[in-house]
Tab-separated table of C-alpha atoms in Angstrom:
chain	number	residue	atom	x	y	z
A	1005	UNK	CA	45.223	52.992	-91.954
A	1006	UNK	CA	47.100	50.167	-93.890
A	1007	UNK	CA	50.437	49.500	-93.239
A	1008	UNK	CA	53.004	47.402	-95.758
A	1009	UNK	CA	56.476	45.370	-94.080
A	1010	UNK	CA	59.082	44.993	-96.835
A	1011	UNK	CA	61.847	41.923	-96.073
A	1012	UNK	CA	64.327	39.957	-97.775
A	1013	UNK	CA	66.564	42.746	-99.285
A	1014	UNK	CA	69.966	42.526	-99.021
A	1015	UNK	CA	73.848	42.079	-100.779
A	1016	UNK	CA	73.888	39.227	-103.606
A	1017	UNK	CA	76.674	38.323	-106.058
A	1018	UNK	CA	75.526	38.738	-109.917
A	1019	UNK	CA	73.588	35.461	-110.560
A	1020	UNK	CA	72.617	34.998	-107.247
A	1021	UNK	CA	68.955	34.949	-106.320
A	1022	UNK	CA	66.544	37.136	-103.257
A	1023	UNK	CA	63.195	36.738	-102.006
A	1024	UNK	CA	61.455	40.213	-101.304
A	1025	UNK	CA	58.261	39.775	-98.619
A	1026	UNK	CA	56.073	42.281	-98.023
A	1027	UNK	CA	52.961	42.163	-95.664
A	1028	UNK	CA	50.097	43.826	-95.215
A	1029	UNK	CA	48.079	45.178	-92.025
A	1030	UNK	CA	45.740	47.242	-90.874
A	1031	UNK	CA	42.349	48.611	-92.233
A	1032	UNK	CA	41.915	46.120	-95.079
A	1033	UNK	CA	38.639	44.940	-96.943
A	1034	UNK	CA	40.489	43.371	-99.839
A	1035	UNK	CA	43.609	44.282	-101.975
A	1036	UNK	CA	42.921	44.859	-106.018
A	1037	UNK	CA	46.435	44.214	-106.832
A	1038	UNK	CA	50.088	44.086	-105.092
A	1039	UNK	CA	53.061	45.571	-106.897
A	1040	UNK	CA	56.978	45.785	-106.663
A	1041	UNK	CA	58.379	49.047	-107.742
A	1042	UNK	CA	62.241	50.083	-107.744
A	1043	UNK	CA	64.296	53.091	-107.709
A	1044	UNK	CA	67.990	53.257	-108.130
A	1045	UNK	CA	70.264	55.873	-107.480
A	1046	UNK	CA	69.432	59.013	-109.790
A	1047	UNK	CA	66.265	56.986	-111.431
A	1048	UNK	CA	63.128	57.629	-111.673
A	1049	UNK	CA	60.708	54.942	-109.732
A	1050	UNK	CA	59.853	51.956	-111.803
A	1051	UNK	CA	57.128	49.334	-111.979
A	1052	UNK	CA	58.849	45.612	-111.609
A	1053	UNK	CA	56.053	43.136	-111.312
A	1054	UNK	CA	52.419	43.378	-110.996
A	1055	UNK	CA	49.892	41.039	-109.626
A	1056	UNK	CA	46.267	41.654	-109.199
A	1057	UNK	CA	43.724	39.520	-106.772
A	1058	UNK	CA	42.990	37.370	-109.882
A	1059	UNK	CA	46.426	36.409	-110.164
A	1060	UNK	CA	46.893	37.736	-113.635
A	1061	UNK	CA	50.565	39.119	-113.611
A	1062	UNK	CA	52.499	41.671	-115.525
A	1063	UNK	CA	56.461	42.163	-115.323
A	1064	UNK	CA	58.782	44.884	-116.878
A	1065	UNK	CA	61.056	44.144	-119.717
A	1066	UNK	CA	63.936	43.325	-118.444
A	1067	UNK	CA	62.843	40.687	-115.706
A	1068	UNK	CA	60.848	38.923	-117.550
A	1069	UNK	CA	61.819	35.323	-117.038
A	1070	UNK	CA	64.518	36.068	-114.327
A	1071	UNK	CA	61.657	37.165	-111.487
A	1072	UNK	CA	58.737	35.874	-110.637
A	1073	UNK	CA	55.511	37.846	-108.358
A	1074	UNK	CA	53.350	36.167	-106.183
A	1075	UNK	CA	50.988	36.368	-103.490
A	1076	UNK	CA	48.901	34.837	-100.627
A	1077	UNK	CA	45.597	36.226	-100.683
A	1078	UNK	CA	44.805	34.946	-96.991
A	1079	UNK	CA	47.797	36.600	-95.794
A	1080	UNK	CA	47.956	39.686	-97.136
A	1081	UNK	CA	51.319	39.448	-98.576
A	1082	UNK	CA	53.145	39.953	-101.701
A	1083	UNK	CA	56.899	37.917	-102.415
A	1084	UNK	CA	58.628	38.884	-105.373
A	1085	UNK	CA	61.322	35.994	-106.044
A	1086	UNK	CA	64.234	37.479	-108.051
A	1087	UNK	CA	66.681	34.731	-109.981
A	1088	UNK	CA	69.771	35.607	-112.363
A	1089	UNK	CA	70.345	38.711	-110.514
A	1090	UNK	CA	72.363	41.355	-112.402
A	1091	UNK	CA	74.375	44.260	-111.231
A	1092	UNK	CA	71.815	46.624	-112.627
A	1093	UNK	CA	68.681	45.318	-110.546
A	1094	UNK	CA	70.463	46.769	-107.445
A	1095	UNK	CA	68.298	49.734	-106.135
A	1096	UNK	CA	65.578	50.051	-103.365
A	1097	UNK	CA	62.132	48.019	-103.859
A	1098	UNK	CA	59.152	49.175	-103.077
A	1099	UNK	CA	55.828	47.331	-102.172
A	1100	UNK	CA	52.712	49.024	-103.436
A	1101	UNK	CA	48.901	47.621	-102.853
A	1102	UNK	CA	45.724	49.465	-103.939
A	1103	UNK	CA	43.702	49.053	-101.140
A	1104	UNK	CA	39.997	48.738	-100.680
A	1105	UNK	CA	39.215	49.580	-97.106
A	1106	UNK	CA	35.330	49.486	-96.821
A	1107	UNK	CA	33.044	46.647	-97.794
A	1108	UNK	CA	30.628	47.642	-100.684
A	1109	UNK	CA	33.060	50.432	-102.254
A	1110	UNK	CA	34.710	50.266	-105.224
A	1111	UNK	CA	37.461	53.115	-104.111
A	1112	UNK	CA	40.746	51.700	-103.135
A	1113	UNK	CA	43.514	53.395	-101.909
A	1114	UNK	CA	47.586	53.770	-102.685
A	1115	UNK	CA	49.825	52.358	-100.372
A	1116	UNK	CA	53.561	51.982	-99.705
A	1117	UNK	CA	56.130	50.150	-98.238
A	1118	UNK	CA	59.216	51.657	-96.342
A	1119	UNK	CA	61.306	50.360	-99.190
A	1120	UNK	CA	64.144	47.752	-99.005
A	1121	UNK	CA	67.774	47.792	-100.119
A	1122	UNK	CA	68.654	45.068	-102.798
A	1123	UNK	CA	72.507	45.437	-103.930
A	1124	UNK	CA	73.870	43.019	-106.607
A	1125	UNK	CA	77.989	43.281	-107.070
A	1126	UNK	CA	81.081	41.188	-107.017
């Protein structure tokens, strides 16, 4: 079983800037790639920012150039550093990794994080 820890959500004024954290444990062989997903309120779920182990990176539209994806390959762990924040980035954020979890496969897994608040108002 693998097991992703979300951190650094919280309540930002517009402009401001977060660091999202999210770790993780458990059964792991390696990690293909690490992603930050959102959902607000009556939305569908979203892709934000994808990184895979190569460090290649992808972002959605509208944070390109305001948030940046990274991660620590010894570690485990994914940030996602959010800059310029605007009232309509404020939703939950999800961590997502696909998951290899035995040595000499090629099948990784789906996982999840519990999902952290991130609120942006005045």
């Amino acid at each position: 079983q693998v097991q992703l820890v979300e951190s650094g959500g919280g309540l930002v004024q517009p402009g401001g800037s977060l660091r999202l954290s999210c770790a993780a444990s458990g059964s792991i062989f390696s990690i293909n790639a690490m992603a930050w997903y959102r959902q607000a309120a009556g939305k569908q779920r979203e892709l934000v920012a994808r990184i895979i182990s190569g460090g290649s990176t992808n972002y959605t539209d509208s944070v390109k150039g305001r948030f940046t994806i990274s991660r620590d390959n010894a570690k485990n762990t994914v940030y996602l550093q959010m800059n310029s924040l605007k009232l309509e980035d404020t939703a939950v954020y999800y961590c997502n990794a696909a998951v290899v979890t035995k040595a000499y496969s090629s099948v990784y897994y789906q996982y999840w994080g519990q999902g952290t608040q991130v609120s942006v108002s005045s």
